[in-house]
């Protein structure tokens, strides 16, 4: 049986999903978003693949580049973490589970 994800791990998973969805909605490649946000190459890829959970400074730069407030982004992430933990719904996880494994 698989060990349940910690709250921190859930946050990382959902932030990676939501950032990728938002980036795709905006029509940006990972490289374009990195440039727009002033981030180092591979930063977005590492976040979206779950290799790295962004610190608040990095997350703030990404949110600004995507045209969403940091508060709203975090609100969306925590809503999904709570739903997942409450086991009421993990629809986002199931609907976008392929995003955990796909590249750009």
Coordinates of N, CA and C in Angstrom, one line a residue, residues 4-5 25 45 55-56 58 88 91 94 102 104:
X4 N 0.5 7.6 2.2 CA -0.2 8.9 1.9 C 0.8 10.1 1.8
X5 N 0.5 11.0 0.9 CA 1.3 12.2 0.8 C 1.2 13.1 2.0
X25 N -2.8 27.8 -20.3 CA -3.9 28.7 -20.7 C -3.4 30.0 -21.3
X45 N 10.3 23.9 -15.3 CA 10.3 22.5 -15.5 C 10.4 21.7 -14.2
X55 N 9.9 28.6 -3.6 CA 9.9 29.4 -2.4 C 9.0 30.6 -2.7
X56 N 8.6 31.4 -1.7 CA 7.6 32.4 -1.9 C 8.1 33.5 -2.9
X58 N 10.1 33.1 -5.6 CA 9.9 32.5 -6.9 C 8.5 32.4 -7.3
X88 N -13.0 14.2 0.1 CA -14.3 14.5 -0.5 C -14.2 14.5 -2.1
X91 N -10.8 15.3 -7.6 CA -11.1 15.4 -9.1 C -9.9 16.0 -9.8
X94 N -7.1 13.5 -10.2 CA -7.4 12.5 -11.2 C -7.5 13.0 -12.6
X102 N 4.0 14.1 -17.6 CA 4.3 14.7 -18.9 C 5.3 15.7 -18.9
X104 N 7.0 19.2 -21.0 CA 6.4 20.4 -21.6 C 5.9 20.1 -23.0

